[in-house]
Tab-separated table of C-alpha atoms in Angstrom:
chain	number	residue	atom	x	y	z
G	1	UNK	CA	0.234	12.621	11.864
G	2	UNK	CA	-0.588	14.688	14.735
G	3	UNK	CA	2.224	16.022	17.081
G	4	UNK	CA	0.152	15.139	20.336
G	5	UNK	CA	-0.417	11.564	19.757
G	6	UNK	CA	2.018	8.691	20.063
G	7	UNK	CA	3.651	7.716	16.650
G	8	UNK	CA	5.555	4.580	15.961
G	9	UNK	CA	7.594	3.524	13.067
G	10	UNK	CA	6.743	-0.154	12.109
G	11	UNK	CA	9.414	-1.880	9.874
G	12	UNK	CA	8.602	-5.080	7.899
G	13	UNK	CA	11.475	-6.945	6.719
G	14	UNK	CA	10.707	-10.071	4.505
G	15	UNK	CA	12.722	-13.041	5.596
G	16	UNK	CA	12.838	-14.347	2.160
G	17	UNK	CA	10.235	-13.978	-0.678
G	18	UNK	CA	6.651	-12.354	-0.278
G	19	UNK	CA	3.391	-12.457	-2.118
G	20	UNK	CA	0.716	-9.892	-2.047
G	21	UNK	CA	-2.492	-10.933	-3.634
G	22	UNK	CA	-4.129	-9.047	-6.631
G	23	UNK	CA	-7.362	-9.671	-8.392
G	24	UNK	CA	-5.919	-12.722	-10.192
G	25	UNK	CA	-5.434	-15.455	-7.580
G	26	UNK	CA	-5.908	-19.188	-7.686
G	27	UNK	CA	-9.575	-20.080	-8.118
G	28	UNK	CA	-12.433	-20.660	-10.263
G	29	UNK	CA	-12.266	-17.247	-12.072
G	30	UNK	CA	-8.589	-17.520	-13.096
G	31	UNK	CA	-8.422	-20.900	-15.135
G	32	UNK	CA	-4.906	-20.362	-16.255
G	33	UNK	CA	-3.371	-20.442	-13.000
G	34	UNK	CA	-0.725	-17.900	-13.902
G	35	UNK	CA	-0.553	-15.247	-10.853
G	36	UNK	CA	1.983	-12.789	-9.595
G	37	UNK	CA	2.327	-10.799	-6.437
G	38	UNK	CA	1.958	-7.097	-6.062
G	39	UNK	CA	4.932	-5.175	-5.165
G	40	UNK	CA	3.199	-3.599	-2.082
G	41	UNK	CA	0.607	-4.935	0.646
G	42	UNK	CA	-2.576	-3.156	0.707
G	43	UNK	CA	-3.372	-0.557	3.410
G	44	UNK	CA	-6.102	-3.127	4.597
G	45	UNK	CA	-3.573	-5.656	5.009
G	46	UNK	CA	-1.309	-3.384	7.084
G	47	UNK	CA	-4.413	-2.584	9.134
G	48	UNK	CA	-5.284	-6.158	9.760
G	49	UNK	CA	-1.816	-6.995	10.724
G	50	UNK	CA	-1.621	-4.169	13.371
G	51	UNK	CA	-5.082	-5.095	14.823
G	52	UNK	CA	-4.065	-8.536	15.191
G	53	UNK	CA	-0.790	-7.686	16.907
G	54	UNK	CA	-2.565	-5.418	19.360
G	55	UNK	CA	-4.809	-8.047	20.275
G	56	UNK	CA	-1.712	-10.382	20.955
G	57	UNK	CA	-0.372	-8.099	23.575
G	58	UNK	CA	-3.748	-7.167	25.058
G	59	UNK	CA	-3.756	-9.845	27.719
G	60	UNK	CA	-5.531	-13.293	28.042
G	61	UNK	CA	-8.729	-11.625	29.271
G	62	UNK	CA	-9.079	-10.145	25.750
G	63	UNK	CA	-7.503	-12.398	23.459
G	64	UNK	CA	-6.609	-16.160	24.345
G	65	UNK	CA	-5.842	-19.442	22.234
G	66	UNK	CA	-5.745	-17.147	19.078
G	67	UNK	CA	-9.406	-16.102	19.641
G	68	UNK	CA	-11.162	-13.064	20.988
G	69	UNK	CA	-12.232	-13.893	24.486
G	70	UNK	CA	-14.225	-10.827	25.358
G	71	UNK	CA	-15.556	-8.892	22.324
G	72	UNK	CA	-16.325	-5.662	24.179
G	73	UNK	CA	-12.854	-5.424	25.617
G	74	UNK	CA	-11.424	-6.367	22.152
G	75	UNK	CA	-13.282	-3.359	20.799
G	76	UNK	CA	-11.361	-1.014	22.995
G	77	UNK	CA	-8.179	-2.372	21.549
G	78	UNK	CA	-9.010	-2.676	17.688
G	79	UNK	CA	-12.470	-1.419	17.244
G	80	UNK	CA	-15.696	-3.409	16.325
G	81	UNK	CA	-14.952	-4.223	12.726
G	82	UNK	CA	-12.504	-4.134	9.874
G	83	UNK	CA	-12.314	-1.445	7.234
G	84	UNK	CA	-15.437	-1.086	5.298
G	85	UNK	CA	-15.097	0.926	2.067
G	86	UNK	CA	-18.638	2.066	2.050
G	87	UNK	CA	-19.205	3.193	5.737
G	88	UNK	CA	-20.835	6.699	5.666
G	89	UNK	CA	-19.795	7.398	9.521
G	90	UNK	CA	-16.237	7.645	10.902
G	91	UNK	CA	-14.867	4.194	11.521
G	92	UNK	CA	-12.874	3.689	14.752
G	93	UNK	CA	-10.241	1.151	15.203
G	94	UNK	CA	-9.648	1.250	18.956
G	95	UNK	CA	-6.253	2.366	19.920
G	96	UNK	CA	-5.255	2.871	16.155
G	97	UNK	CA	-5.917	6.465	15.260
G	98	UNK	CA	-4.316	6.167	11.759
G	99	UNK	CA	-1.592	4.549	9.656
G	100	UNK	CA	0.370	6.036	6.854
G	101	UNK	CA	0.917	4.714	3.363
G	102	UNK	CA	3.375	2.024	2.964
G	103	UNK	CA	6.805	3.395	1.974
G	104	UNK	CA	10.360	1.936	1.592
G	105	UNK	CA	13.552	2.547	3.706
G	106	UNK	CA	17.011	1.495	2.913
G	107	UNK	CA	18.733	-0.076	6.109
G	108	UNK	CA	22.155	0.568	4.562
G	109	UNK	CA	21.740	4.300	4.186
G	110	UNK	CA	18.712	5.351	6.189
G	111	UNK	CA	16.982	6.812	3.108
G	112	UNK	CA	13.140	6.938	2.792
G	113	UNK	CA	11.632	6.517	-0.468
G	114	UNK	CA	8.213	7.614	-1.820
G	115	UNK	CA	6.547	7.204	-5.260
G	116	UNK	CA	7.052	9.972	-7.852
G	117	UNK	CA	5.097	8.704	-10.725
G	118	UNK	CA	5.684	7.414	-14.327
G	119	UNK	CA	7.399	10.583	-15.678
G	120	UNK	CA	10.857	9.678	-15.887
G	121	UNK	CA	13.133	8.251	-18.648
G	122	UNK	CA	16.714	7.044	-18.659
G	123	UNK	CA	19.415	9.482	-19.712
G	124	UNK	CA	20.842	8.575	-22.935
G	125	UNK	CA	24.482	9.283	-21.896
G	126	UNK	CA	24.130	7.552	-18.377
G	127	UNK	CA	21.679	4.556	-18.313
G	128	UNK	CA	21.765	4.495	-14.578
G	129	UNK	CA	20.392	7.816	-14.208
G	130	UNK	CA	16.902	9.218	-14.782
G	131	UNK	CA	15.519	12.526	-15.867
G	132	UNK	CA	12.044	13.905	-15.109
G	133	UNK	CA	9.977	14.841	-18.177
G	134	UNK	CA	8.141	18.227	-17.607
G	135	UNK	CA	4.690	19.007	-19.087
G	136	UNK	CA	4.462	21.296	-21.897
G	137	UNK	CA	1.339	23.312	-22.286
G	138	UNK	CA	1.748	25.769	-25.222
G	139	UNK	CA	-1.072	27.841	-26.248
G	140	UNK	CA	-3.424	25.990	-28.663
G	141	UNK	CA	-1.595	22.646	-28.289
G	142	UNK	CA	-2.765	19.798	-26.164
G	143	UNK	CA	-0.591	18.877	-23.022
G	144	UNK	CA	2.396	16.690	-23.686
G	145	UNK	CA	5.630	15.645	-21.774
G	146	UNK	CA	8.724	17.448	-23.159
G	147	UNK	CA	11.208	15.024	-24.695
G	148	UNK	CA	8.658	12.344	-24.774
G	149	UNK	CA	9.241	9.646	-27.206
G	150	UNK	CA	6.536	6.817	-27.780
G	151	UNK	CA	9.371	4.263	-28.376
G	152	UNK	CA	10.936	4.880	-25.034
G	153	UNK	CA	9.168	3.337	-22.098
G	154	UNK	CA	8.669	5.878	-19.123
G	155	UNK	CA	9.873	4.689	-15.673
G	156	UNK	CA	7.689	4.901	-12.655
G	157	UNK	CA	10.155	6.066	-10.123
G	158	UNK	CA	10.571	6.585	-6.304
G	159	UNK	CA	12.670	9.369	-4.678
G	160	UNK	CA	14.798	9.386	-1.643
G	161	UNK	CA	13.568	12.104	0.693
G	162	UNK	CA	17.077	12.619	2.203
G	163	UNK	CA	19.379	12.599	-0.956
G	164	UNK	CA	16.940	12.862	-4.095
G	165	UNK	CA	18.109	9.561	-5.335
G	166	UNK	CA	15.855	8.375	-8.133
G	167	UNK	CA	15.180	4.546	-8.339
G	168	UNK	CA	12.611	2.931	-10.760
G	169	UNK	CA	10.066	1.046	-8.982
G	170	UNK	CA	10.963	-2.363	-10.582
G	171	UNK	CA	14.513	-1.949	-9.497
G	172	UNK	CA	13.565	-2.478	-5.816
G	173	UNK	CA	12.368	-6.144	-6.404
G	174	UNK	CA	13.512	-9.234	-8.169
G	175	UNK	CA	11.056	-11.912	-9.270
G	176	UNK	CA	11.127	-15.491	-7.704
G	177	UNK	CA	8.908	-17.931	-9.977
G	178	UNK	CA	7.444	-21.082	-8.765
G	179	UNK	CA	5.911	-23.626	-11.174
G	180	UNK	CA	4.193	-26.998	-10.320
G	181	UNK	CA	1.249	-29.256	-10.422
G	182	UNK	CA	-1.527	-28.990	-7.793
G	183	UNK	CA	-2.979	-32.233	-6.513
G	184	UNK	CA	-6.036	-32.978	-4.830
G	185	UNK	CA	-6.450	-34.894	-1.448
G	186	UNK	CA	-6.347	-38.183	-3.394
G	187	UNK	CA	-3.310	-37.465	-5.126
G	188	UNK	CA	-4.864	-36.958	-8.608
G	189	UNK	CA	-4.488	-34.041	-11.035
G	190	UNK	CA	-6.994	-32.123	-13.148
G	191	UNK	CA	-6.464	-30.475	-16.622
G	192	UNK	CA	-6.128	-27.058	-14.966
G	193	UNK	CA	-3.689	-28.137	-12.134
G	194	UNK	CA	-0.644	-26.519	-13.656
G	195	UNK	CA	0.482	-23.281	-12.086
G	196	UNK	CA	2.948	-20.555	-12.284
G	197	UNK	CA	3.363	-18.169	-9.269
G	198	UNK	CA	5.418	-15.099	-9.097
G	199	UNK	CA	6.694	-14.168	-5.745
G	200	UNK	CA	9.074	-11.097	-5.169
G	201	UNK	CA	12.260	-10.442	-3.095
G	202	UNK	CA	13.839	-7.134	-2.474
G	203	UNK	CA	16.706	-6.444	-4.756
G	204	UNK	CA	20.078	-5.955	-2.785
G	205	UNK	CA	21.900	-4.389	-5.652
G	206	UNK	CA	24.947	-2.210	-5.459
G	207	UNK	CA	25.027	1.331	-7.075
G	208	UNK	CA	27.015	1.726	-10.275
G	209	UNK	CA	28.323	4.468	-12.347
G	210	UNK	CA	31.135	7.055	-12.158
G	211	UNK	CA	29.798	8.978	-9.251
G	212	UNK	CA	28.943	5.839	-7.070
G	213	UNK	CA	31.282	4.165	-4.620
G	214	UNK	CA	32.173	0.653	-6.068
G	215	UNK	CA	32.851	-0.396	-2.634
G	216	UNK	CA	29.794	0.627	-0.968
G	217	UNK	CA	27.389	-1.683	0.697
G	218	UNK	CA	24.405	-3.317	-1.125
G	219	UNK	CA	21.003	-1.751	-0.677
G	220	UNK	CA	18.843	-3.471	2.135
G	221	UNK	CA	15.202	-2.444	1.654
G	222	UNK	CA	12.257	-2.983	3.719
G	223	UNK	CA	8.673	-1.961	3.941
G	224	UNK	CA	7.630	0.681	6.614
G	225	UNK	CA	4.382	2.478	7.880
G	226	UNK	CA	3.735	4.988	10.621
G	227	UNK	CA	1.264	4.004	13.065
G	228	UNK	CA	-0.449	6.640	15.086
G	229	UNK	CA	-2.419	5.733	18.455
G	230	UNK	CA	-4.648	7.738	20.633
G	231	UNK	CA	-2.946	6.124	23.721
G	232	UNK	CA	0.416	4.532	24.659
G	233	UNK	CA	0.951	1.020	23.538
G	234	UNK	CA	3.459	-1.610	24.719
G	235	UNK	CA	5.546	-1.250	21.608
G	236	UNK	CA	8.634	-3.224	23.133
G	237	UNK	CA	6.356	-6.306	23.206
G	238	UNK	CA	5.731	-5.916	19.293
G	239	UNK	CA	9.381	-5.368	18.442
G	240	UNK	CA	11.432	-7.978	16.496
G	241	UNK	CA	8.555	-10.285	16.191
G	242	UNK	CA	8.135	-12.771	13.302
G	243	UNK	CA	4.770	-11.991	11.705
G	244	UNK	CA	3.051	-13.424	8.544
G	245	UNK	CA	1.716	-11.308	5.678
G	246	UNK	CA	0.045	-11.679	2.437
G	247	UNK	CA	-1.866	-14.308	0.618
G	248	UNK	CA	0.733	-16.978	1.166
G	249	UNK	CA	1.499	-16.131	4.709
G	250	UNK	CA	5.128	-15.251	4.065
G	251	UNK	CA	7.201	-14.476	7.266
G	252	UNK	CA	8.513	-10.865	7.981
G	253	UNK	CA	10.526	-9.403	10.775
G	254	UNK	CA	8.429	-6.626	12.348
G	255	UNK	CA	10.309	-3.922	14.329
G	256	UNK	CA	8.576	-1.140	16.118
G	257	UNK	CA	10.016	2.138	17.518
G	258	UNK	CA	8.973	5.420	18.639
G	259	UNK	CA	9.402	7.883	15.700
G	260	UNK	CA	7.408	10.542	13.832
G	261	UNK	CA	7.922	12.223	10.558
G	262	UNK	CA	5.729	13.752	7.697
G	263	UNK	CA	6.114	11.934	4.286
G	264	UNK	CA	4.103	14.822	2.503
G	265	UNK	CA	6.022	17.777	3.943
G	266	UNK	CA	8.604	18.382	1.210
G	267	UNK	CA	10.040	16.770	-1.765
G	268	UNK	CA	13.519	17.176	-3.429
G	269	UNK	CA	14.074	19.676	-6.332
G	270	UNK	CA	14.433	16.952	-8.882
G	271	UNK	CA	10.824	16.121	-8.492
G	272	UNK	CA	9.490	19.433	-9.664
G	273	UNK	CA	7.691	20.193	-12.972
G	274	UNK	CA	9.036	23.202	-14.625
G	275	UNK	CA	5.668	25.176	-14.659
G	276	UNK	CA	2.963	23.155	-13.108
G	277	UNK	CA	2.045	22.118	-9.429
G	278	UNK	CA	2.132	18.540	-9.369
G	279	UNK	CA	-0.058	16.196	-6.968
G	280	UNK	CA	1.532	12.910	-6.610
G	281	UNK	CA	-0.331	10.017	-4.849
G	282	UNK	CA	1.597	8.462	-2.035
G	283	UNK	CA	-0.892	5.699	-1.859
G	284	UNK	CA	-3.748	4.266	-3.769
G	285	UNK	CA	-6.689	6.503	-3.763
G	286	UNK	CA	-10.481	6.647	-4.248
G	287	UNK	CA	-11.128	9.834	-6.280
G	288	UNK	CA	-14.426	11.068	-7.628
G	289	UNK	CA	-14.587	11.735	-11.596
G	290	UNK	CA	-15.528	15.540	-10.888
G	291	UNK	CA	-12.259	15.977	-8.908
G	292	UNK	CA	-10.098	14.322	-11.670
G	293	UNK	CA	-11.569	16.540	-14.358
G	294	UNK	CA	-10.181	19.696	-12.645
G	295	UNK	CA	-6.661	18.738	-13.385
G	296	UNK	CA	-4.907	19.969	-16.515
G	297	UNK	CA	-3.393	16.637	-17.185
G	298	UNK	CA	-2.668	13.368	-15.473
G	299	UNK	CA	-0.463	10.268	-15.797
G	300	UNK	CA	-2.354	7.734	-13.794
G	301	UNK	CA	-2.936	3.919	-13.364
G	302	UNK	CA	-6.095	2.439	-12.113
G	303	UNK	CA	-6.326	-0.731	-10.076
G	304	UNK	CA	-9.079	-3.065	-8.681
G	305	UNK	CA	-9.810	-2.899	-4.899
G	306	UNK	CA	-12.063	-5.098	-2.699
G	307	UNK	CA	-11.284	-6.174	0.880
G	308	UNK	CA	-12.590	-8.738	3.453
G	309	UNK	CA	-15.228	-7.736	5.987
G	310	UNK	CA	-15.095	-9.028	9.377
G	311	UNK	CA	-15.965	-7.801	12.992
G	312	UNK	CA	-15.140	-8.901	16.455
G	313	UNK	CA	-17.947	-11.440	16.641
G	314	UNK	CA	-16.403	-13.366	13.670
G	315	UNK	CA	-15.144	-16.755	14.847
G	316	UNK	CA	-14.238	-18.711	11.611
G	317	UNK	CA	-12.370	-16.883	8.953
G	318	UNK	CA	-12.565	-19.649	6.300
G	319	UNK	CA	-16.259	-19.375	5.725
G	320	UNK	CA	-16.539	-16.811	3.127
G	321	UNK	CA	-19.975	-16.020	1.403
G	322	UNK	CA	-19.950	-15.953	-2.420
G	323	UNK	CA	-22.118	-12.836	-2.296
G	324	UNK	CA	-20.246	-9.555	-2.295
G	325	UNK	CA	-21.298	-7.020	0.583
G	326	UNK	CA	-22.724	-3.695	-0.540
G	327	UNK	CA	-23.099	-2.295	2.978
G	328	UNK	CA	-21.268	-2.503	6.271
G	329	UNK	CA	-21.944	-5.593	8.343
G	330	UNK	CA	-22.829	-4.650	11.943
G	331	UNK	CA	-22.698	-6.860	15.178
G	332	UNK	CA	-26.491	-7.092	14.746
G	333	UNK	CA	-26.335	-8.317	11.127
G	334	UNK	CA	-23.852	-11.185	12.399
G	335	UNK	CA	-26.156	-12.106	15.009
G	336	UNK	CA	-29.110	-12.189	12.810
G	337	UNK	CA	-27.250	-14.452	10.321
G	338	UNK	CA	-26.050	-16.862	13.067
G	339	UNK	CA	-29.820	-17.240	14.065
G	340	UNK	CA	-31.005	-17.756	10.636
G	341	UNK	CA	-28.371	-20.163	9.445
G	342	UNK	CA	-27.590	-21.824	12.952
G	343	UNK	CA	-23.999	-21.835	11.888
G	344	UNK	CA	-20.931	-19.514	12.152
G	345	UNK	CA	-21.255	-16.175	10.382
G	346	UNK	CA	-19.516	-16.033	7.002
G	347	UNK	CA	-16.642	-13.704	6.143
G	348	UNK	CA	-17.743	-11.209	3.414
G	349	UNK	CA	-15.989	-9.713	0.527
G	350	UNK	CA	-16.622	-6.008	-0.504
G	351	UNK	CA	-17.876	-5.185	-3.723
G	352	UNK	CA	-15.134	-4.202	-6.222
G	353	UNK	CA	-13.926	-0.593	-6.744
G	354	UNK	CA	-11.431	1.173	-8.985
G	355	UNK	CA	-8.506	3.169	-7.147
G	356	UNK	CA	-5.988	5.400	-8.682
G	357	UNK	CA	-2.680	3.821	-7.867
G	358	UNK	CA	0.043	5.152	-5.838
G	359	UNK	CA	2.485	7.171	-8.144
G	360	UNK	CA	-0.477	8.604	-10.265
G	361	UNK	CA	0.320	12.292	-11.015
G	362	UNK	CA	-2.115	15.205	-11.521
G	363	UNK	CA	-0.903	18.566	-13.018
G	364	UNK	CA	-2.518	21.803	-12.049
G	365	UNK	CA	-1.842	25.555	-13.285
G	366	UNK	CA	-2.022	27.191	-9.876
G	367	UNK	CA	-1.298	26.203	-6.258
G	368	UNK	CA	-4.799	26.653	-4.921
G	369	UNK	CA	-6.136	24.151	-7.389
G	370	UNK	CA	-3.522	21.547	-6.398
G	371	UNK	CA	-4.146	22.148	-2.704
G	372	UNK	CA	-8.025	21.911	-3.139
G	373	UNK	CA	-7.364	18.452	-4.984
G	374	UNK	CA	-5.288	17.161	-2.013
G	375	UNK	CA	-7.861	18.430	0.519
G	376	UNK	CA	-10.629	16.689	-1.369
G	377	UNK	CA	-8.686	13.499	-1.113
G	378	UNK	CA	-8.318	13.765	2.684
G	379	UNK	CA	-12.033	14.531	3.086
G	380	UNK	CA	-12.727	10.901	2.688
G	381	UNK	CA	-11.821	10.264	6.142
G	382	UNK	CA	-12.143	6.503	6.300
G	383	UNK	CA	-9.822	5.985	3.420
G	384	UNK	CA	-7.398	8.480	4.654
G	385	UNK	CA	-7.306	7.063	8.077
G	386	UNK	CA	-5.850	3.692	6.909
G	387	UNK	CA	-3.365	5.091	4.621
G	388	UNK	CA	-5.400	5.766	1.319
G	389	UNK	CA	-5.908	8.934	-0.287
G	390	UNK	CA	-2.670	10.486	0.525
G	391	UNK	CA	-0.776	12.942	-1.719
G	392	UNK	CA	1.928	15.364	-1.932
G	393	UNK	CA	1.885	18.815	-3.569
G	394	UNK	CA	5.165	19.732	-5.449
G	395	UNK	CA	5.845	23.266	-6.391
G	396	UNK	CA	7.123	23.953	-9.797
G	397	UNK	CA	10.575	25.251	-10.672
G	398	UNK	CA	9.258	28.331	-12.616
G	399	UNK	CA	5.599	29.059	-11.455
G	400	UNK	CA	3.544	30.897	-14.252
G	401	UNK	CA	2.911	34.538	-13.467
């Protein structure tokens, strides 16, 4: 985030449950109809939400009756098109300069939490505390985590920037399962009509343990992102709105205030490896194989990524082509489609890619290698602009000499 540009903290509190889609959703390619939400919204989801909200406060001459009235004026507000993962030129999103990776804030304490990776295990003597496993790289031996036990599952944890509190990722959430039978418009059912769908809610637990206050308030978590704009926006008009997010359009309270800070500036000492510089992904990231190969070791998770492709000339968002797009769709493409098909242009889905998931950890022997790795992530400017490809470099406790 740049100091000379207006920056806003956007808080998103689910009113109840939420559902963020993954690769498996209801459809022909998921005959079992067992689907579950992701813990976090995609960055493209947050971008779409913010673009839509900016249109709503742009005025009736730009956006009226939930439709874009004048595309050229709308372009000044939100840009000409949605995020496209294969664009070769710098994408512009109107007043939106950038957004940060999604992170978590505890309303009860004000603590901000960022991912620290799957390198923690529960302490045997205290089950509510967690210790970081450092990487051992002895001469002639392959890298391995100290105290690693294949029988003990490692925890993917998040850390408080303020207090260094360690919380396992799954502890933030509690599942909310729904089962049922889907019926068609005539009220009949098919053999594959059964479904089980897992939503999530934030877990409002109270800390336990000897060093915790038994009378403390329960945690009250919510999602947050930092929005950087290239000009002032009427943020009070966006504050305390009910917005709808995710594949099931679940309601959230959106709060917006002027605030700026750097999530990647410093991490608590409890996150440092003994001898290695660690790069922890604060967001999902598109990383080239030759970049990954430079790391000494990694603890990573891969996930599938695709996004909807639209632009300011799109009128109907329920017309989706079955063919995946392999290049950006310009306004000229949409106009050509409309002339050819004599109908409204279809929404396209991008081809699928693999991203390294937030919380993936890469180990390096020297600081310069770690910094070069992070800079290489940032060089993918379009992904970085909307909150992907962000990382933090964490110094070791005892650097190798």
